[in-house]
mmCIF file of C-alpha atoms in Angstrom:
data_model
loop_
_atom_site.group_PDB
_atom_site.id
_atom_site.type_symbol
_atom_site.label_atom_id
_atom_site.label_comp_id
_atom_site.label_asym_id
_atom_site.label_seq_id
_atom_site.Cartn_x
_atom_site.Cartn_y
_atom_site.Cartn_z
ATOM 1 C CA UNK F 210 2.892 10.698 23.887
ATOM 2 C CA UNK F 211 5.213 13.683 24.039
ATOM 3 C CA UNK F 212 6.085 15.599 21.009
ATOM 4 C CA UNK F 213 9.644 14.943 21.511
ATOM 5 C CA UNK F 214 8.755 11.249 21.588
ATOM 6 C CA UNK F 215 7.268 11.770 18.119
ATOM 7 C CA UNK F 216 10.450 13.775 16.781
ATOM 8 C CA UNK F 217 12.572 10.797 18.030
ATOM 9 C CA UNK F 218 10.268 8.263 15.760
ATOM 10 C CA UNK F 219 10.348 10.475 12.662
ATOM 11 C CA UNK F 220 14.255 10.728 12.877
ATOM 12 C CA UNK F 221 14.139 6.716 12.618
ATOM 13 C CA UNK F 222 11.457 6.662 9.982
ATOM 14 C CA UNK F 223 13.400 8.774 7.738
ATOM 15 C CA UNK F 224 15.937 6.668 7.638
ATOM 16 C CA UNK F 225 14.040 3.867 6.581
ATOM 17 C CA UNK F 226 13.775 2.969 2.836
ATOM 18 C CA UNK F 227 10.331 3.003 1.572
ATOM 19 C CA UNK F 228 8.447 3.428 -1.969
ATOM 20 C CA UNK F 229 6.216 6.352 -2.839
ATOM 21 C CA UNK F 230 2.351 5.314 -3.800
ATOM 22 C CA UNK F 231 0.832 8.284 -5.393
ATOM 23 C CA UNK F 232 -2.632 9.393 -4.198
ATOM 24 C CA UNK F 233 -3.159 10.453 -7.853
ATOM 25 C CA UNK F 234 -3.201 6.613 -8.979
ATOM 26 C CA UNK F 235 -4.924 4.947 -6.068
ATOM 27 C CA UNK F 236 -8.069 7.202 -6.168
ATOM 28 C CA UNK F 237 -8.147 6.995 -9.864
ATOM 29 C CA UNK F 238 -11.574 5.050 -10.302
ATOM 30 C CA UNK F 239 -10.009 3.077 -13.412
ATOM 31 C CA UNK F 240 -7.715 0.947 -11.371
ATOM 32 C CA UNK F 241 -8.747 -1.928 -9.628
ATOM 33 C CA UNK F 242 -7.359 -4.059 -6.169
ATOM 34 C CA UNK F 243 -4.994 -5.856 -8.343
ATOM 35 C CA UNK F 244 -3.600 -3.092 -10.336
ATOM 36 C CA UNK F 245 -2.751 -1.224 -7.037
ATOM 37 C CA UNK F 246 -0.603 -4.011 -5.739
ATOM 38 C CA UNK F 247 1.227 -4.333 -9.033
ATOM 39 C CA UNK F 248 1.695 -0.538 -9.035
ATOM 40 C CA UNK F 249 3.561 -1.349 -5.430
ATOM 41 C CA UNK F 250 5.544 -4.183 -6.994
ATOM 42 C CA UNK F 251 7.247 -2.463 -9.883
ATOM 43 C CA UNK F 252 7.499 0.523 -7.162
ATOM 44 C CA UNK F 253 9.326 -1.558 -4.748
ATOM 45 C CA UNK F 254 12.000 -3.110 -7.304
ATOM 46 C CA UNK F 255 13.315 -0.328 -8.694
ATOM 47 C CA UNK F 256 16.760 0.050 -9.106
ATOM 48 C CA UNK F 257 17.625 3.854 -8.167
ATOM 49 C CA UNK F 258 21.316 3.034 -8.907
ATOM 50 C CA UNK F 259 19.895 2.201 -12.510
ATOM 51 C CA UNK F 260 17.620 5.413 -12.897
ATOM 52 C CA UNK F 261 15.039 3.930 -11.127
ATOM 53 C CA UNK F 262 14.221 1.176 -13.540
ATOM 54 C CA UNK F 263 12.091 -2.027 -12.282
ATOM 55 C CA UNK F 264 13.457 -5.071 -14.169
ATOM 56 C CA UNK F 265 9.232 -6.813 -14.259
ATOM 57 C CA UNK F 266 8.379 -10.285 -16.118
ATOM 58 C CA UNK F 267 5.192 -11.842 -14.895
ATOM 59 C CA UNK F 268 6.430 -14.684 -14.002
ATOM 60 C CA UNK F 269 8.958 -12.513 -12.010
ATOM 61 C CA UNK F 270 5.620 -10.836 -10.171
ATOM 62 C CA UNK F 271 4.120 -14.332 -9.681
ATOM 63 C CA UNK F 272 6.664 -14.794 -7.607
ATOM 64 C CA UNK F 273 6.938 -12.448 -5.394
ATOM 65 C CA UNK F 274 3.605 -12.794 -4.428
ATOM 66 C CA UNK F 275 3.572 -16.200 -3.955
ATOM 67 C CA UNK F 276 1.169 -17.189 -6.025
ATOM 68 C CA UNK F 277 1.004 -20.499 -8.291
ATOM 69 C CA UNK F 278 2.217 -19.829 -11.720
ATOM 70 C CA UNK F 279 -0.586 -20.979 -13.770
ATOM 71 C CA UNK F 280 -2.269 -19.724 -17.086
ATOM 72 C CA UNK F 281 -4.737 -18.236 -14.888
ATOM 73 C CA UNK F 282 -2.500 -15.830 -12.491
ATOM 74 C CA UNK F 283 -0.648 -15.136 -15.038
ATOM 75 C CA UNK F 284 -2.943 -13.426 -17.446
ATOM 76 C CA UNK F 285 -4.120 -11.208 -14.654
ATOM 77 C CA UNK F 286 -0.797 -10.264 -13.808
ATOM 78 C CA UNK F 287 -0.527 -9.580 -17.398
ATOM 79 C CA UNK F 288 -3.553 -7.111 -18.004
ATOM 80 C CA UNK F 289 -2.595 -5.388 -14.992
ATOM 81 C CA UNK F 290 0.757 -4.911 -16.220
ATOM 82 C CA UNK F 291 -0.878 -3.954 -19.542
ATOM 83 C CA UNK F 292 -3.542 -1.386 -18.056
ATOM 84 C CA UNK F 293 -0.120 0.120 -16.537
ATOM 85 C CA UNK F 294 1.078 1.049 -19.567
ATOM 86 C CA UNK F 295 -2.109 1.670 -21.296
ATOM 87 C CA UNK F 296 -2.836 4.165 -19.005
ATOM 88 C CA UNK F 297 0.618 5.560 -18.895
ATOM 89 C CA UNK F 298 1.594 5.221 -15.530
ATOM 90 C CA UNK F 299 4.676 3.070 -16.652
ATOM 91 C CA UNK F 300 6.747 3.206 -19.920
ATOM 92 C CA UNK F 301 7.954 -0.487 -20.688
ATOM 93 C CA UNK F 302 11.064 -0.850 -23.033
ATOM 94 C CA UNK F 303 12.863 -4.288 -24.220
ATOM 95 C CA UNK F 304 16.471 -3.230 -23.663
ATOM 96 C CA UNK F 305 18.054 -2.515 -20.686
ATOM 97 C CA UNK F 306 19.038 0.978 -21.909
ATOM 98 C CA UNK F 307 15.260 2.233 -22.416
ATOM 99 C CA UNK F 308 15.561 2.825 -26.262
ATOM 100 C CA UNK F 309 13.041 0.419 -27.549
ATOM 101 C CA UNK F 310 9.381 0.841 -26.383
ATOM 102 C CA UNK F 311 6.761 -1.933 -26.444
ATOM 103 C CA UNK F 312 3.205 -1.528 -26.327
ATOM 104 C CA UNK F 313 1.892 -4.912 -25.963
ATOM 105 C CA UNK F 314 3.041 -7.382 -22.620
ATOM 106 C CA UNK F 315 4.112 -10.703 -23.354
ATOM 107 C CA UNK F 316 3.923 -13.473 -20.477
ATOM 108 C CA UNK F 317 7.249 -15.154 -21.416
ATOM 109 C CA UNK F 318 9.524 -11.849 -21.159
ATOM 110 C CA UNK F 319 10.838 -9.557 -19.365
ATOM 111 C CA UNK F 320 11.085 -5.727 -19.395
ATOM 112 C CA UNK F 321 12.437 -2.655 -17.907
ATOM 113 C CA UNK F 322 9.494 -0.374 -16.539
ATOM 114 C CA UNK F 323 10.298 3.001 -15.932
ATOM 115 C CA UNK F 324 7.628 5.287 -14.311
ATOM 116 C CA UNK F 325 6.189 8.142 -16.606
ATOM 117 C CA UNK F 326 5.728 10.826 -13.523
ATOM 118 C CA UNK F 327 6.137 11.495 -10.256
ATOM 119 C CA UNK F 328 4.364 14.120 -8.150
ATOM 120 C CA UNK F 329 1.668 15.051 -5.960
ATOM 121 C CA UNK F 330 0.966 13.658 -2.632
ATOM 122 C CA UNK F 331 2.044 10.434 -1.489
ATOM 123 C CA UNK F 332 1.808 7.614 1.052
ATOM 124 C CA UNK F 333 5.118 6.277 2.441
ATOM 125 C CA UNK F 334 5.276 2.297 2.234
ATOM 126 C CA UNK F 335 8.368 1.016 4.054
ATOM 127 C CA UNK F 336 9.570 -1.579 2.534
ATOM 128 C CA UNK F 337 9.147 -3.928 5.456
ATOM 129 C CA UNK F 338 5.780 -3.570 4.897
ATOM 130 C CA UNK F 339 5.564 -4.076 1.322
ATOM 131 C CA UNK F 340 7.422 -7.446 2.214
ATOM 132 C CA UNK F 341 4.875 -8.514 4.740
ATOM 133 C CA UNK F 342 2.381 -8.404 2.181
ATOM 134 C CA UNK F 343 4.583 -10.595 -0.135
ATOM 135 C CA UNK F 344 4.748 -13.047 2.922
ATOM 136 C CA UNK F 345 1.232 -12.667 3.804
ATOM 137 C CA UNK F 346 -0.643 -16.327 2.818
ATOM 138 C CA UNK F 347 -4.119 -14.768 1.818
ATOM 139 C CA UNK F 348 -5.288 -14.969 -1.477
ATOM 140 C CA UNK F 349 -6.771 -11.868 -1.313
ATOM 141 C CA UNK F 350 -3.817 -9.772 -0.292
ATOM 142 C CA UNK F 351 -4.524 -7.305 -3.676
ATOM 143 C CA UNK F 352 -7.810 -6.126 -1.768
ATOM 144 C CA UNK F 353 -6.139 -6.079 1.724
ATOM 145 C CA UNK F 354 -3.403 -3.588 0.247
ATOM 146 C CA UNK F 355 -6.088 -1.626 -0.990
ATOM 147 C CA UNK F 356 -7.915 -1.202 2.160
ATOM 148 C CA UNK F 357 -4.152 -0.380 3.741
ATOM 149 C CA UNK F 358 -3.681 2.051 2.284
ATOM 150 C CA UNK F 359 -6.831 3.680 2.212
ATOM 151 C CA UNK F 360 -6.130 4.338 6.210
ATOM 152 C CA UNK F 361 -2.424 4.572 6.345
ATOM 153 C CA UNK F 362 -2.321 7.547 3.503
ATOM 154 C CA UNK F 363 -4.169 9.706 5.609
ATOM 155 C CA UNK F 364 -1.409 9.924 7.765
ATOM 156 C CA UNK F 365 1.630 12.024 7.341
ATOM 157 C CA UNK F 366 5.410 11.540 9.328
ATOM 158 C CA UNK F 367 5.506 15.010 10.003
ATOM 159 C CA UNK F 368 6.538 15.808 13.848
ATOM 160 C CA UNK F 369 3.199 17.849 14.178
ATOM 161 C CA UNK F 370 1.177 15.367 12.559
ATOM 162 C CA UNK F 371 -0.753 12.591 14.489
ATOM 163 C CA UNK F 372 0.349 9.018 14.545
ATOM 164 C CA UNK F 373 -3.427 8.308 14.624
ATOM 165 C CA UNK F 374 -6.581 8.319 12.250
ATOM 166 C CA UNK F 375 -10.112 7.497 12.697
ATOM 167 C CA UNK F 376 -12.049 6.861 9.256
ATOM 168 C CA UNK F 377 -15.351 5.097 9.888
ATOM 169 C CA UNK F 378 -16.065 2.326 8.450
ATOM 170 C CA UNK F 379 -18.946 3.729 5.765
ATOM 171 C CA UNK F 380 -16.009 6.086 4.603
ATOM 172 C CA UNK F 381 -13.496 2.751 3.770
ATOM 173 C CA UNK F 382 -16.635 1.149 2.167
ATOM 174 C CA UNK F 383 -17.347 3.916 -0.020
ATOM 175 C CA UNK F 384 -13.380 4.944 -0.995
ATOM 176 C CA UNK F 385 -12.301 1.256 -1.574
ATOM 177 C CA UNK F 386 -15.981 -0.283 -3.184
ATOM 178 C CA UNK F 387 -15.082 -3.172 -0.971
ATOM 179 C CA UNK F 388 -18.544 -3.658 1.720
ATOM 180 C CA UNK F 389 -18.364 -3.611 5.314
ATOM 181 C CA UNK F 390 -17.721 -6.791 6.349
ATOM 182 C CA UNK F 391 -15.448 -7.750 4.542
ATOM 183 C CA UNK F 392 -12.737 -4.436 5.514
ATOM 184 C CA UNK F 393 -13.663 -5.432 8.695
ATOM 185 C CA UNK F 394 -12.393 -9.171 8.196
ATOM 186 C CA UNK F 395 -9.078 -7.539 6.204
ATOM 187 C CA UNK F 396 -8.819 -4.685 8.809
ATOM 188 C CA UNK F 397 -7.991 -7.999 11.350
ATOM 189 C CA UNK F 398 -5.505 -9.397 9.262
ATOM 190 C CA UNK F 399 -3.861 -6.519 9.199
ATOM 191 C CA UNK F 400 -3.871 -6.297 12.457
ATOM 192 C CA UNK F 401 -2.158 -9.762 12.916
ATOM 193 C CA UNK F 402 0.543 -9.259 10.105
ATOM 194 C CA UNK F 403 1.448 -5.982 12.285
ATOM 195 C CA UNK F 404 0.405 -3.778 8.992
ATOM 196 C CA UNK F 405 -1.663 -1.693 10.932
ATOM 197 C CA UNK F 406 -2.598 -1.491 14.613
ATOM 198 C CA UNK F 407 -5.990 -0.307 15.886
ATOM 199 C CA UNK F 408 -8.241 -0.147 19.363
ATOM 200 C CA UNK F 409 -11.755 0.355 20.274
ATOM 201 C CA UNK F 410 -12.583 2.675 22.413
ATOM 202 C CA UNK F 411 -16.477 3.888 23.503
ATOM 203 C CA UNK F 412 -17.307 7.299 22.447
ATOM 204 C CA UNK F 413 -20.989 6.830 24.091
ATOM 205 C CA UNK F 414 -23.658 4.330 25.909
ATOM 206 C CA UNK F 415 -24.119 3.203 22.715
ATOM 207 C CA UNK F 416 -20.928 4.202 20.446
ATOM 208 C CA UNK F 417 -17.968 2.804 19.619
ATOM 209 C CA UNK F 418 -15.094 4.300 17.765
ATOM 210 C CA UNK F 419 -12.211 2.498 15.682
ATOM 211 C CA UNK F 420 -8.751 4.688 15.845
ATOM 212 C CA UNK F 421 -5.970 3.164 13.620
ATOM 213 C CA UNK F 422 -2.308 3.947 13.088
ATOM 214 C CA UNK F 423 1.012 1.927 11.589
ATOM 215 C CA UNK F 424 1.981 -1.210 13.659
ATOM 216 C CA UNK F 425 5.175 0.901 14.760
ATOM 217 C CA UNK F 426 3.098 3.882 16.132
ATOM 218 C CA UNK F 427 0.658 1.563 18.316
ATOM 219 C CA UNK F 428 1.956 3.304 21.092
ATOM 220 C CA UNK F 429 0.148 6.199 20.111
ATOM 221 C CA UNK F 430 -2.396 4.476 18.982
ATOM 222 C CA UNK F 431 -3.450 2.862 21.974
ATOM 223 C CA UNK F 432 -2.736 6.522 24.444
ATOM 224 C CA UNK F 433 -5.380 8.328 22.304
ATOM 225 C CA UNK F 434 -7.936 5.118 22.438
ATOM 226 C CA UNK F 435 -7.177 5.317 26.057
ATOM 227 C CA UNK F 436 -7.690 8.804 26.357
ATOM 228 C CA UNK F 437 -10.699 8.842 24.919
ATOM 229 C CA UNK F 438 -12.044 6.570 27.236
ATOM 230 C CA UNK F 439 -10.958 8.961 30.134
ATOM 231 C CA UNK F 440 -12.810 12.079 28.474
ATOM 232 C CA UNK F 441 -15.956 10.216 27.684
#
């Protein structure tokens, strides 16, 4: 597509509210599948009217990810919420007017999270998206998100930048610590939640390729598969 075309997308795109998910945090080795989608979460309920304060319970969390609210979810939503703080990627205070720390998450109240820093490079999640994982029914939506954005953060909505990537699938295993066949099982139902769009296209006799972009840019997506073909 034409570089104007891709001018004309990034105008729209940056009007379009979305959350900021740090690189920093999501390669950090510490966090798990869980604690990445929590991140996202408290990320996508702030209040930047309030000084960009997320109003979190677990039950609250439970919620919004549809899941059951048993003794079970809720502890996990609990330690993640815990590790959070712990690891000082949130500050969580009792009163609505930050003055009164906690250290220790209770499952029965609710807190005002405030993140401790911002900066570095980032992956832009539209919010539409983050609310197509809330909707998605799949259990293991935590890991899905994980293996989103492993490929959507290596793109950037810059008018010179591709709308396009093309990790293999050896380079997802070894980022994410999630095998093979099961990305390529999530990498599908991404693909029909319209998270992420990809193609196929055959590099050789005996080679195929994967190229991937966002569900929006599958346009793109499916002109460079399509070239590729042509060239080969």
């Amino acid at each position: 597509m034409l570089k104007e075309d891709s001018k004309e997308v990034n105008k729209v795109n940056n009007k379009r509210k979305f959350v900021r998910i740090y690189h920093e945090f999501m390669n950090d080795g510490c966090f798990e599948s869980r604690d990445h989608f929590t991140y996202a979460m408290i990320k996508g309920v702030q209040q930047q009217r309030l000084g960009n304060i997320s109003i979190v319970s677990v039950e609250i969390l439970l919620s919004m990810l549809g899941f059951t609210i048993n003794t079970k979810n809720k502890t996990t939503i609990r330690e993640s919420l815990q590790k959070l703080i712990d690891e000082k990627i949130f500050v969580a205070y009792e009163d609505f007017n930050c003055t009164v720390g906690i250290e220790e998450i209770k499952m029965s109240k609710t807190y005002f999270f405030k993140e401790v820093e911002e900066k570095g490079h980032f992956m832009k999640m539209y919010y539409e998206d983050l609310y197509k994982f809330l909707k998605m029914d799949d259990k293991n939506k935590m890991k899905i998100y994980t293996v989103y954005f492993n490929i959507i953060s290596r793109l950037y909505d810059m008018d010179s930048s591709d709308k396009y990537t093309l990790p293999n699938i050896d380079e997802i295993e070894k980022e994410t610590g999630i095998n093979k066949k099961t990305i390529t099982k999530y990498i599908k139902t991404l693909m029909e939640n319209e998270l992420i769009y990809y193609e196929m296209f055959r590099m050789a006799r005996d080679k195929t390729k994967n190229v991937y972009g966002r569900w929006e840019n599958r346009d793109y997506v499916s002109g460079y598969a399509q070239a590729s073909v042509s060239d080969s």
